[in-house]
Short mmCIF file of C-alpha atoms and ligand atoms in Angstrom, two decimals:
data_model
loop_
_atom_site.label_atom_id
_atom_site.label_comp_id
_atom_site.label_asym_id
_atom_site.label_seq_id
_atom_site.Cartn_x
_atom_site.Cartn_y
_atom_site.Cartn_z
CA UNK A 1 -0.05 -0.07 -0.06
CA UNK A 2 2.03 3.39 -1.22
CA UNK A 3 0.46 6.70 0.95
CA UNK A 4 0.83 9.48 -1.14
CA UNK A 5 3.07 12.52 0.36
CA UNK A 6 0.85 14.70 -1.16
CA UNK A 7 -1.39 16.73 1.43
CA UNK A 8 -4.37 16.66 -0.51
CA UNK A 9 -3.96 13.07 -1.76
CA UNK A 10 -4.06 11.85 2.18
CA UNK A 11 -7.61 13.44 2.81
CA UNK A 12 -9.33 12.98 -0.29
CA UNK A 13 -8.86 9.28 0.25
CA UNK A 14 -8.71 8.95 3.72
CA UNK A 15 -12.29 10.42 3.20
CA UNK A 16 -13.47 8.49 -0.02
CA UNK A 17 -12.22 4.86 1.95
CA UNK A 18 -9.25 4.32 0.28
CA UNK A 19 -6.81 4.87 2.90
CA UNK A 20 -7.58 4.73 6.40
CA UNK A 21 -6.01 6.64 8.61
CA UNK A 22 -4.61 4.07 10.57
CA UNK A 23 -2.56 2.76 7.24
CA UNK A 24 -1.67 6.30 7.06
CA UNK A 25 -0.52 6.16 10.34
CA UNK A 26 1.44 3.52 10.90
CA UNK A 27 3.35 4.02 7.55
CA UNK A 28 4.65 7.89 9.23
CA UNK A 29 5.72 5.81 12.32
CA UNK A 30 7.74 3.39 10.25
CA UNK A 31 9.25 5.75 8.79
CA UNK A 32 9.18 7.78 12.30
CA UNK A 33 11.61 4.63 13.44
CA UNK A 34 14.42 4.07 10.35
CA UNK A 35 14.81 7.89 10.87
CA UNK A 36 15.52 8.03 14.78
CA UNK A 37 19.08 9.24 14.41
CA UNK A 38 17.85 12.51 13.51
CA UNK A 39 16.60 13.54 16.53
CA UNK A 40 13.92 14.72 15.17
CA UNK A 41 10.50 14.04 18.32
CA UNK A 42 11.04 14.36 21.62
CA UNK A 43 8.06 12.46 22.32
CA UNK A 44 6.00 10.15 19.86
CA UNK A 45 3.94 7.89 21.28
CA UNK A 46 3.25 5.12 18.67
CA UNK A 47 -0.32 4.11 21.01
CA UNK A 48 -2.09 7.24 21.67
CA UNK A 49 -1.28 8.58 17.37
CA UNK A 50 -2.53 4.78 16.20
CA UNK A 51 -5.60 5.43 18.09
CA UNK A 52 -6.62 9.04 17.66
CA UNK A 53 -6.42 7.20 13.70
CA UNK A 54 -8.77 4.19 14.71
CA UNK A 55 -11.10 7.02 16.48
CA UNK A 56 -11.13 8.63 12.52
CA UNK A 57 -11.87 6.05 10.69
CA UNK A 58 -15.10 4.79 12.67
CA UNK A 59 -16.11 8.40 12.34
CA UNK A 60 -15.96 8.16 9.04
CA UNK A 61 -17.56 5.06 8.78
CA UNK A 62 -20.54 6.47 10.67
CA UNK A 63 -20.57 8.54 7.41
CA UNK A 64 -18.83 11.95 9.06
CA UNK A 65 -17.07 14.52 7.28
CA UNK A 66 -13.65 14.66 8.70
CA UNK A 67 -12.27 18.05 7.23
CA UNK A 68 -9.46 19.07 4.92
CA UNK A 69 -6.59 17.29 6.81
CA UNK A 70 -8.49 14.00 7.73
CA UNK A 71 -6.16 11.53 8.64
CA UNK A 72 -2.78 14.05 7.36
CA UNK A 73 0.08 13.15 10.66
CA UNK A 74 1.45 16.70 11.52
CA UNK A 75 4.32 16.88 13.53
CA UNK A 76 4.15 19.60 16.46
CA UNK A 77 6.98 21.81 17.80
CA UNK A 78 7.18 21.23 21.26
CA UNK A 79 6.81 24.98 22.12
CA UNK A 80 2.85 24.62 21.87
CA UNK A 81 0.79 22.53 24.48
CA UNK A 82 -0.84 19.47 23.97
CA UNK A 83 -2.87 17.73 25.92
CA UNK A 84 -2.11 14.56 25.04
CA UNK A 85 1.81 14.44 25.14
CA UNK A 86 4.14 16.41 27.50
CA UNK A 87 5.19 20.07 26.66
CA UNK A 88 9.08 21.21 27.74
CA UNK A 89 9.85 23.75 24.61
CA UNK A 90 13.20 21.44 24.64
CA UNK A 91 14.24 22.50 28.59
CA UNK A 92 15.14 20.63 31.62
CA UNK A 93 12.91 23.42 32.86
CA UNK A 94 10.14 21.74 32.03
CA UNK A 95 11.11 18.14 33.33
CA UNK A 96 10.10 16.64 37.01
CA UNK A 97 13.89 17.12 38.43
CA UNK A 98 12.88 14.21 40.19
CA UNK A 99 12.96 11.64 37.15
CA UNK A 100 14.70 10.37 34.84
CA UNK A 101 15.47 11.20 31.32
CA UNK A 102 14.71 7.92 29.21
CA UNK A 103 16.86 7.94 26.41
CA UNK A 104 13.53 7.39 23.72
CA UNK A 105 10.61 9.91 24.15
CA UNK A 106 13.00 12.14 26.82
CA UNK A 107 10.37 14.24 28.00
CA UNK A 108 8.04 11.71 29.40
CA UNK A 109 8.28 12.97 31.96
CA UNK A 110 7.33 16.65 31.38
CA UNK A 111 4.91 19.49 31.76
CA UNK A 112 1.19 18.21 30.55
CA UNK A 113 -0.32 21.28 29.89
CA UNK A 114 -3.98 21.46 30.89
CA UNK A 115 -5.24 21.94 27.16
CA UNK A 116 -4.71 22.31 23.86
CA UNK A 117 -2.94 25.51 21.80
CA UNK A 118 -5.96 27.04 19.41
CA UNK A 119 -3.26 25.64 16.73
CA UNK A 120 -3.37 22.32 17.39
CA UNK A 121 -6.99 22.44 18.13
CA UNK A 122 -7.78 23.56 14.83
CA UNK A 123 -5.70 20.63 13.43
CA UNK A 124 -8.02 18.21 14.97
CA UNK A 125 -11.13 20.13 14.07
CA UNK A 126 -9.31 19.60 10.55
CA UNK A 127 -8.91 16.00 10.73
CA UNK A 128 -5.59 15.99 11.17
CA UNK A 129 -3.35 13.43 13.32
CA UNK A 130 -1.83 14.93 15.89
CA UNK A 131 2.15 13.50 15.35
CA UNK A 132 4.72 13.62 18.52
CA UNK A 133 6.35 16.77 19.61
CA UNK A 134 9.32 17.66 17.45
CA UNK A 135 13.03 18.56 18.63
CA UNK A 136 13.86 22.73 18.88
CA UNK A 137 16.11 24.79 20.21
CA UNK A 138 15.60 25.61 23.81
CA UNK A 139 12.45 27.85 23.82
CA UNK A 140 13.23 29.16 20.99
CA UNK A 141 16.58 30.74 20.89
CA UNK A 142 18.88 29.40 18.44
CA UNK A 143 19.77 29.16 14.30
CA UNK A 144 21.03 25.84 14.30
CA UNK A 145 19.12 23.29 16.74
CA UNK A 146 22.34 22.67 18.93
CA UNK A 147 20.63 24.65 21.87
CA UNK A 148 18.02 21.75 22.28
CA UNK A 149 18.61 20.18 26.59
CA UNK A 150 18.08 16.86 24.69
CA UNK A 151 21.09 16.59 21.87
CA UNK A 152 20.87 18.12 18.47
CA UNK A 153 18.43 17.46 15.73
CA UNK A 154 20.05 15.89 12.02
CA UNK A 155 19.78 17.33 8.71
CA UNK A 156 17.90 14.83 6.80
CA UNK A 157 19.70 15.97 3.61
CA UNK A 158 23.05 15.23 5.12
CA UNK A 159 23.49 14.27 8.69
CA UNK A 160 26.83 15.61 9.49
CA UNK A 161 25.24 19.12 9.56
CA UNK A 162 22.68 21.37 11.03
CA UNK A 163 18.56 21.52 10.06
CA UNK A 164 18.85 25.27 10.86
CA UNK A 165 16.57 26.53 14.10
CA UNK A 166 15.00 26.94 16.27
CA UNK A 167 12.27 24.79 14.90
CA UNK A 168 14.52 22.31 14.17
CA UNK A 169 12.88 18.90 14.34
CA UNK A 170 9.52 20.02 13.18
CA UNK A 171 11.57 21.28 9.65
CA UNK A 172 13.47 17.29 9.53
CA UNK A 173 10.34 15.31 10.36
CA UNK A 174 8.51 16.62 7.11
CA UNK A 175 12.63 16.98 5.21
CA UNK A 176 12.71 13.06 5.78
CA UNK A 177 9.21 12.34 4.87
CA UNK A 178 8.25 10.80 7.96
CA UNK A 179 4.47 13.79 8.33
CA UNK A 180 3.60 15.62 5.19
CA UNK A 181 4.11 18.22 7.18
CA UNK A 182 4.44 20.24 10.72
CA UNK A 183 3.99 22.58 12.76
CA UNK A 184 6.53 25.45 14.19
CA UNK A 185 7.26 29.59 15.67
CA UNK A 186 9.43 31.65 14.49
CA UNK A 187 10.53 34.53 16.39
CA UNK A 188 13.17 35.71 14.26
CA UNK A 189 13.88 33.32 11.14
CA UNK A 190 12.62 29.35 13.30
CA UNK A 191 10.36 28.80 10.40
CA UNK A 192 11.56 30.15 7.28
CA UNK A 193 15.52 29.03 7.88
CA UNK A 194 15.17 25.60 8.69
CA UNK A 195 12.77 24.84 6.07
CA UNK A 196 15.33 27.13 3.69
CA UNK A 197 18.38 25.17 5.17
CA UNK A 198 16.38 21.70 4.64
CA UNK A 199 14.81 22.20 1.23
CA UNK A 200 11.09 22.34 2.39
CA UNK A 201 8.65 25.34 2.45
CA UNK A 202 7.89 27.19 5.79
CA UNK A 203 5.48 30.38 6.03
CA UNK A 204 6.01 32.93 8.70
CA UNK A 205 2.34 34.63 9.22
CA UNK A 206 1.88 38.05 9.56
CA UNK A 207 1.56 39.46 12.77
CA UNK A 208 -1.51 38.56 14.29
CA UNK A 209 -3.11 35.86 11.56
CA UNK A 210 -2.51 33.09 13.91
CA UNK A 211 -3.75 32.31 17.37
CA UNK A 212 -0.61 31.83 19.67
CA UNK A 213 -2.84 30.68 22.89
CA UNK A 214 -1.13 27.40 23.96
CA UNK A 215 2.28 28.86 22.38
CA UNK A 216 5.18 29.06 25.14
CA UNK A 217 5.69 32.77 24.99
CA UNK A 218 9.78 33.51 23.20
CA UNK A 219 8.93 37.39 22.20
CA UNK A 220 5.61 37.95 22.39
CA UNK A 221 5.53 40.89 20.22
CA UNK A 222 7.12 38.96 17.46
CA UNK A 223 6.22 35.11 17.56
CA UNK A 224 3.95 33.51 15.52
CA UNK A 225 2.73 29.51 14.71
CA UNK A 226 3.31 28.80 11.23
CA UNK A 227 3.14 25.41 8.82
CA UNK A 228 6.37 23.56 7.26
CA UNK A 229 5.17 21.84 4.11
CA UNK A 230 6.89 19.30 1.37
CA UNK A 231 4.70 21.62 -0.94
CA UNK A 232 3.21 24.54 -1.31
CA UNK A 233 0.04 24.26 -1.61
CA UNK A 234 -0.20 21.76 0.97
CA UNK A 235 1.58 24.59 3.45
CA UNK A 236 -1.79 26.58 2.30
CA UNK A 237 -3.66 24.10 3.68
CA UNK A 238 -2.50 23.87 6.76
CA UNK A 239 -2.32 27.63 7.15
CA UNK A 240 -6.00 28.46 6.37
CA UNK A 241 -6.95 25.44 8.90
CA UNK A 242 -4.87 27.82 11.87
CA UNK A 243 -5.43 31.06 10.86
CA UNK A 244 -8.07 34.00 12.08
CA UNK A 245 -9.41 35.47 14.83
CA UNK A 246 -8.98 33.44 18.64
CA UNK A 247 -10.40 35.19 21.51
CA UNK A 248 -8.34 33.48 23.43
CA UNK A 249 -5.44 35.62 22.54
CA UNK A 250 -6.10 39.18 21.81
CA UNK A 251 -3.86 40.09 19.58
CA UNK A 252 -4.77 37.99 17.00
CA UNK A 253 -6.66 39.83 13.78
CA UNK A 254 -10.22 39.66 13.07
CA UNK A 255 -9.44 39.48 9.73
CA UNK A 256 -11.05 37.19 7.18
CA UNK A 257 -8.89 34.24 6.56
CA UNK A 258 -7.43 34.01 2.78
CA UNK A 259 -8.01 31.39 0.51
CA UNK A 260 -4.47 30.31 0.39
CA UNK A 261 -4.23 27.21 -1.74
CA UNK A 262 -7.14 28.94 -4.03
CA UNK A 263 -3.94 31.54 -4.79
CA UNK A 264 -1.57 28.79 -5.71
CA UNK A 265 -1.88 28.24 -9.31
CA UNK A 266 -2.42 32.16 -10.10
CA UNK A 267 0.05 33.12 -12.77
CA UNK A 268 2.11 36.02 -11.75
CA UNK A 269 1.91 38.24 -15.01
CA UNK A 270 2.23 41.82 -14.34
CA UNK A 271 3.28 41.29 -10.78
CA UNK A 272 5.96 43.33 -9.32
CA UNK A 273 8.35 41.82 -7.67
CA UNK A 274 11.11 43.87 -5.51
CA UNK A 275 14.82 42.92 -5.17
CA UNK A 276 16.33 44.93 -2.27
CA UNK A 277 20.23 45.39 -2.69
CA UNK A 278 20.52 45.49 0.66
CA UNK A 279 20.06 41.32 0.63
CA UNK A 280 22.59 40.13 -1.96
CA UNK A 281 25.07 42.50 -0.27
CA UNK A 282 28.80 41.05 1.73
CA UNK A 283 28.18 37.90 3.75
CA UNK A 284 26.08 36.23 1.21
CA UNK A 285 27.59 32.80 -0.49
CA UNK A 286 28.31 32.72 -4.32
CA UNK A 287 26.57 29.59 -4.73
CA UNK A 288 22.98 30.92 -2.84
CA UNK A 289 23.05 34.03 -4.82
CA UNK A 290 23.39 32.53 -8.17
CA UNK A 291 20.27 29.44 -6.98
CA UNK A 292 18.80 33.03 -5.44
CA UNK A 293 18.90 34.59 -9.04
CA UNK A 294 18.01 32.04 -11.42
CA UNK A 295 14.79 31.56 -9.58
CA UNK A 296 13.91 36.03 -10.02
CA UNK A 297 15.39 35.49 -13.26
CA UNK A 298 12.98 32.13 -14.03
CA UNK A 299 9.81 34.70 -12.02
CA UNK A 300 10.70 37.51 -14.40
CA UNK A 301 10.84 34.96 -18.23
CA UNK A 302 7.23 33.92 -16.45
CA UNK A 303 5.55 37.48 -16.37
CA UNK A 304 6.89 39.32 -13.03
CA UNK A 305 8.37 42.23 -13.22
CA UNK A 306 11.27 42.87 -11.56
CA UNK A 307 12.11 46.04 -9.49
CA UNK A 308 15.33 46.60 -7.84
CA UNK A 309 14.37 48.97 -4.79
CA UNK A 310 16.72 49.76 -1.61
CA UNK A 311 15.62 48.53 2.54
CA UNK A 312 18.48 50.96 3.30
CA UNK A 313 17.36 49.80 7.64
CA UNK A 314 18.63 46.12 6.68
CA UNK A 315 21.38 45.39 8.81
CA UNK A 316 20.23 47.36 11.81
CA UNK A 317 17.74 43.52 11.84
CA UNK A 318 19.99 42.18 14.09
CA UNK A 319 21.39 44.41 16.64
CA UNK A 320 17.93 45.28 17.20
CA UNK A 321 16.25 42.59 17.05
CA UNK A 322 18.99 40.99 19.64
CA UNK A 323 17.92 43.69 21.97
CA UNK A 324 13.79 43.74 21.68
CA UNK A 325 13.79 39.71 21.56
CA UNK A 326 16.26 39.55 24.38
CA UNK A 327 14.07 41.90 26.27
CA UNK A 328 11.06 40.58 26.14
CA UNK A 329 12.48 37.08 26.89
CA UNK A 330 13.64 37.58 30.31
CA UNK A 331 10.02 39.23 31.22
CA UNK A 332 8.38 35.94 29.78
CA UNK A 333 10.91 33.56 31.07
CA UNK A 334 10.67 35.42 34.65
CA UNK A 335 7.14 33.26 35.52
CA UNK A 336 9.88 29.63 35.95
CA UNK A 337 10.74 30.20 38.74
CA UNK A 338 10.57 26.55 40.77
CA UNK A 339 7.37 27.07 42.32
CA UNK A 340 4.77 26.69 39.26
CA UNK A 341 6.11 24.77 36.96
CA UNK A 342 8.57 21.91 36.15
CA UNK A 343 11.94 21.99 38.11
CA UNK A 344 12.76 23.03 41.42
CA UNK A 345 16.01 22.92 43.25
CA UNK A 346 16.01 22.79 47.13
CA UNK A 347 18.78 22.95 49.61
CA UNK A 348 18.01 22.55 53.74
CA UNK A 349 17.95 26.04 54.79
CA UNK A 350 17.74 27.96 51.44
CA UNK A 351 16.29 31.27 51.20
CA UNK A 352 13.30 32.03 48.08
CA UNK A 353 15.58 33.73 46.49
CA UNK A 354 18.41 31.03 46.42
CA UNK A 355 15.41 27.97 45.50
CA UNK A 356 14.72 30.43 42.71
CA UNK A 357 18.52 31.08 41.53
CA UNK A 358 19.04 27.11 42.53
CA UNK A 359 16.20 25.96 40.46
CA UNK A 360 17.09 28.11 37.02
CA UNK A 361 20.45 27.45 37.65
CA UNK A 362 19.81 23.93 36.59
CA UNK A 363 16.76 24.31 34.57
CA UNK A 364 18.04 26.86 31.85
CA UNK A 365 21.13 26.22 29.08
CA UNK A 366 23.71 28.49 28.44
CA UNK A 367 21.88 30.22 25.32
CA UNK A 368 18.44 30.19 27.20
CA UNK A 369 20.51 31.98 30.35
CA UNK A 370 22.96 34.20 28.52
CA UNK A 371 19.48 35.95 26.66
CA UNK A 372 18.01 36.46 29.64
CA UNK A 373 20.68 38.37 31.14
CA UNK A 374 21.01 40.70 28.14
CA UNK A 375 17.78 41.10 28.18
CA UNK A 376 17.92 42.22 31.18
CA UNK A 377 21.03 44.29 31.07
CA UNK A 378 18.72 46.25 28.52
CA UNK A 379 15.48 46.72 30.33
CA UNK A 380 17.57 48.05 33.68
CA UNK A 381 17.46 51.10 35.14
CA UNK A 382 20.03 53.74 33.21
CA UNK A 383 20.09 51.82 30.33
CA UNK A 384 16.98 51.51 29.23
CA UNK A 385 17.09 54.41 26.87
CA UNK A 386 20.17 53.73 25.48
CA UNK A 387 18.99 49.78 24.38
CA UNK A 388 15.92 49.09 24.40
CA UNK A 389 14.01 52.15 23.49
CA UNK A 390 16.55 53.33 21.16
CA UNK A 391 15.78 49.58 19.50
CA UNK A 392 11.94 50.78 19.48
CA UNK A 393 12.86 53.52 17.49
CA UNK A 394 15.18 51.55 14.73
CA UNK A 395 12.09 48.98 14.08
CA UNK A 396 10.35 51.12 13.45
CA UNK A 397 12.89 52.31 10.72
CA UNK A 398 13.36 49.05 9.70
CA UNK A 399 9.12 48.90 9.11
CA UNK A 400 8.93 51.97 7.34
CA UNK A 401 11.47 50.50 4.44
CA UNK A 402 8.79 47.22 4.11
CA UNK A 403 5.98 50.26 4.01
CA UNK A 404 7.89 51.82 1.52
CA UNK A 405 8.89 49.24 -0.78
CA UNK A 406 5.25 48.04 -0.88
CA UNK A 407 4.23 50.91 -1.93
CA UNK A 408 6.37 49.91 -5.07
CA UNK A 409 5.97 46.22 -5.24
CA UNK A 410 3.94 43.79 -4.47
CA UNK A 411 6.25 41.30 -2.83
CA UNK A 412 10.09 41.10 -2.23
CA UNK A 413 12.09 38.18 -3.10
CA UNK A 414 15.62 37.56 -1.36
CA UNK A 415 17.59 34.86 -0.55
CA UNK A 416 16.29 33.05 3.39
CA UNK A 417 19.54 32.65 4.24
CA UNK A 418 23.25 33.89 3.61
CA UNK A 419 24.59 30.07 3.43
CA UNK A 420 23.37 26.86 3.36
CA UNK A 421 23.53 24.75 6.36
CA UNK A 422 26.90 24.45 8.33
CA UNK A 423 28.38 21.49 9.78
CA UNK A 424 27.19 20.52 13.36
CA UNK A 425 29.36 22.15 16.34
CA UNK A 426 30.95 24.97 13.48
CA UNK A 427 29.15 28.18 15.40
CA UNK A 428 28.61 26.66 18.50
CA UNK A 429 30.98 28.98 20.15
CA UNK A 430 30.69 31.81 18.29
CA UNK A 431 26.82 33.64 19.23
CA UNK A 432 27.65 36.40 17.16
CA UNK A 433 28.50 34.16 13.91
CA UNK A 434 25.18 32.32 14.58
CA UNK A 435 23.30 35.22 14.86
CA UNK A 436 24.55 36.70 11.47
CA UNK A 437 22.68 32.90 10.39
CA UNK A 438 19.21 34.94 10.83
CA UNK A 439 20.53 38.30 9.07
CA UNK A 440 17.69 38.02 6.49
CA UNK A 441 14.74 36.68 8.82
CA UNK A 442 15.11 39.11 11.47
CA UNK A 443 13.46 42.81 9.46
CA UNK A 444 10.64 41.06 8.53
CA UNK A 445 9.35 39.89 11.86
CA UNK A 446 10.17 43.03 13.31
CA UNK A 447 7.64 44.50 11.26
CA UNK A 448 5.14 42.31 11.23
CA UNK A 449 4.94 40.87 7.68
CA UNK A 450 4.39 38.22 6.12
CA UNK A 451 7.23 36.24 4.73
CA UNK A 452 7.72 32.37 3.49
CA UNK A 453 10.81 30.06 1.96
CA UNK A 454 10.06 28.05 -0.91
CA UNK A 455 13.36 25.63 -2.52
CA UNK A 456 15.59 27.14 -4.77
CA UNK A 457 17.58 24.34 -7.09
CA UNK A 458 19.95 23.04 -4.78
CA UNK A 459 23.50 23.91 -4.72
CA UNK A 460 25.46 21.84 -7.17
CA UNK A 461 26.87 18.70 -5.23
CA UNK A 462 30.67 17.85 -4.63
CA UNK A 463 32.14 14.77 -4.25
CA UNK A 464 32.03 15.76 -0.20
CA UNK A 465 28.76 17.36 -0.30
CA UNK A 466 25.61 16.05 -1.15
CA UNK A 467 22.98 18.93 -3.10
CA UNK A 468 22.38 21.26 -0.06
CA UNK A 469 19.21 23.01 -0.42
CA UNK A 470 18.76 27.00 -0.41
CA UNK A 471 15.80 28.70 0.46
CA UNK A 472 13.80 31.89 -1.50
CA UNK A 473 12.06 34.21 0.44
CA UNK A 474 9.01 35.67 -0.81
CA UNK A 475 7.86 38.70 1.55
CA UNK A 476 4.41 40.64 1.37
CA UNK A 477 2.50 43.14 2.98
CA UNK A 478 0.76 42.23 6.67
CA UNK A 479 -2.30 40.03 5.41
CA UNK A 480 -0.90 39.16 2.00
CA UNK A 481 -0.53 36.11 2.53
CA UNK A 482 -2.35 34.75 -0.65
CA UNK A 483 0.00 36.85 -2.83
CA UNK A 484 3.45 35.34 -1.43
CA UNK A 485 1.56 31.61 -2.18
CA UNK A 486 0.89 32.95 -5.26
CA UNK A 487 4.80 33.26 -6.42
CA UNK A 488 5.87 30.18 -4.73
CA UNK A 489 3.11 28.00 -6.22
CA UNK A 490 4.59 29.42 -9.42
CA UNK A 491 8.34 29.72 -8.39
CA UNK A 492 7.52 25.55 -7.79
CA UNK A 493 5.68 24.69 -10.95
CA UNK A 494 8.96 26.81 -12.98
CA UNK A 495 11.45 24.79 -10.70
CA UNK A 496 10.19 21.43 -11.60
CA UNK A 497 10.49 22.55 -15.39
CA UNK A 498 13.79 23.66 -14.93
CA UNK A 499 14.80 20.11 -13.37
CA UNK A 500 17.85 18.84 -11.62
CA UNK A 501 20.93 20.55 -11.94
CA UNK A 502 22.95 19.44 -14.50
CA UNK A 503 26.13 17.88 -12.13
N1 LIG B 601 17.28 32.81 15.32
C1 LIG B 601 16.97 33.29 15.75
C2 LIG B 601 16.89 33.20 17.67
O1 LIG B 601 17.36 32.76 17.88
C3 LIG B 601 15.16 32.79 15.74
C4 LIG B 601 14.46 32.00 16.67
C5 LIG B 601 13.22 31.90 15.79
O2 LIG B 601 12.80 32.29 15.36
N2 LIG B 601 12.55 31.40 17.79
O3 LIG B 601 16.63 34.27 18.13
#
């Protein structure tokens, strides 16, 4: 029995009975078992997945319509709350201090959320099979997935390399063909960058498009939940299912959800695509540039108008983001104090303050501590104006760059990342080098606009290197997701027509 790799085929066949949800689940579980070395899952319970699949099959037999994601397995980033599995943000902080960490399902003794995140509840309503919790950088802080308390994730394209981060596990499960789609979160690039580095599609919706209720907060003015998928249409279908206002999240926008899947396949004649000079400067790998320029040229041949332009504040993105995101995380992570959640370190005679300190010291990893320290510093009396307030002002300038650009063009096209996936360990000792990996993804997050990454043709293989994926980033005005899907689907078709690179 062959299982389609495509979301709409799976959903259709499960709904009309050609395929049982149980068969889909079994195939995905087999694929997960043969890719254990990726370390992509923190928790996967075959028992509960098969039970949920059987329940779907029974509902269908009773004549129910299961929904647009009928029987589709979806991996969930461990930053999202789920009723039937632990949620830990890949941190020891959300584990019980006195319980052992098993080799398989290391978060077994993790925190149990009392509710499903809204996006998870919406996926279940659409008929999806929630398929395990995926590994990530601790509290979503990182660009390589090496900051997980449970070990790094490997890139399925080349297991010596990082899959990107922070949603590295969610990207890896899709790239390895375990689940056709997954959910991640993107604060400064954590969906787009891993999608680009593993050769799949990843979408960061506009700020406010998708509910964050049940997403463990990192930086609340930036965080968004979004899908990964093998193909553009699949990502569009999942985004449609999770989008829309949510009374439980006051930052979710009360705006109609677009017809994202229907936008795929629309032609792009006359569409204006801006190419900002600042995204093609120093630091961009020559091979990556070539592949991105090839995609832009193909879109031009297809009828789009290419408009070169300037976005002069692009290079301030990193400095601005690392002030604002750390400030917000120092506040958001204050709740992990050893009292209300998970880990608690007690010593006889310790004061309350000592208990907080010992618990936070034992629970948080090095990068999370670095960010909390930085964030506390930039918010402290005497430094607030120089750092936090200043960064807010620069954020406005970054946002204005986008407003000016979108007055002239419909979408922007850039590389997703300056380089292809690097080797595990290559940048972990140098946080600044790691932060530079986000140079092209951070500005869109600061501006709150929508963005996605869709694969270019990969770099040419060399004797020591397989063809490494390259991402094309498309950016659109807030709530113009349909336009992104329209262009991305068109490029995907053009790429297929181009075929593989001659070697
Ligand atoms: N890599 C960036 C960081 O480390 C972005 C992370 C994210 O989007 N969650 O903060």
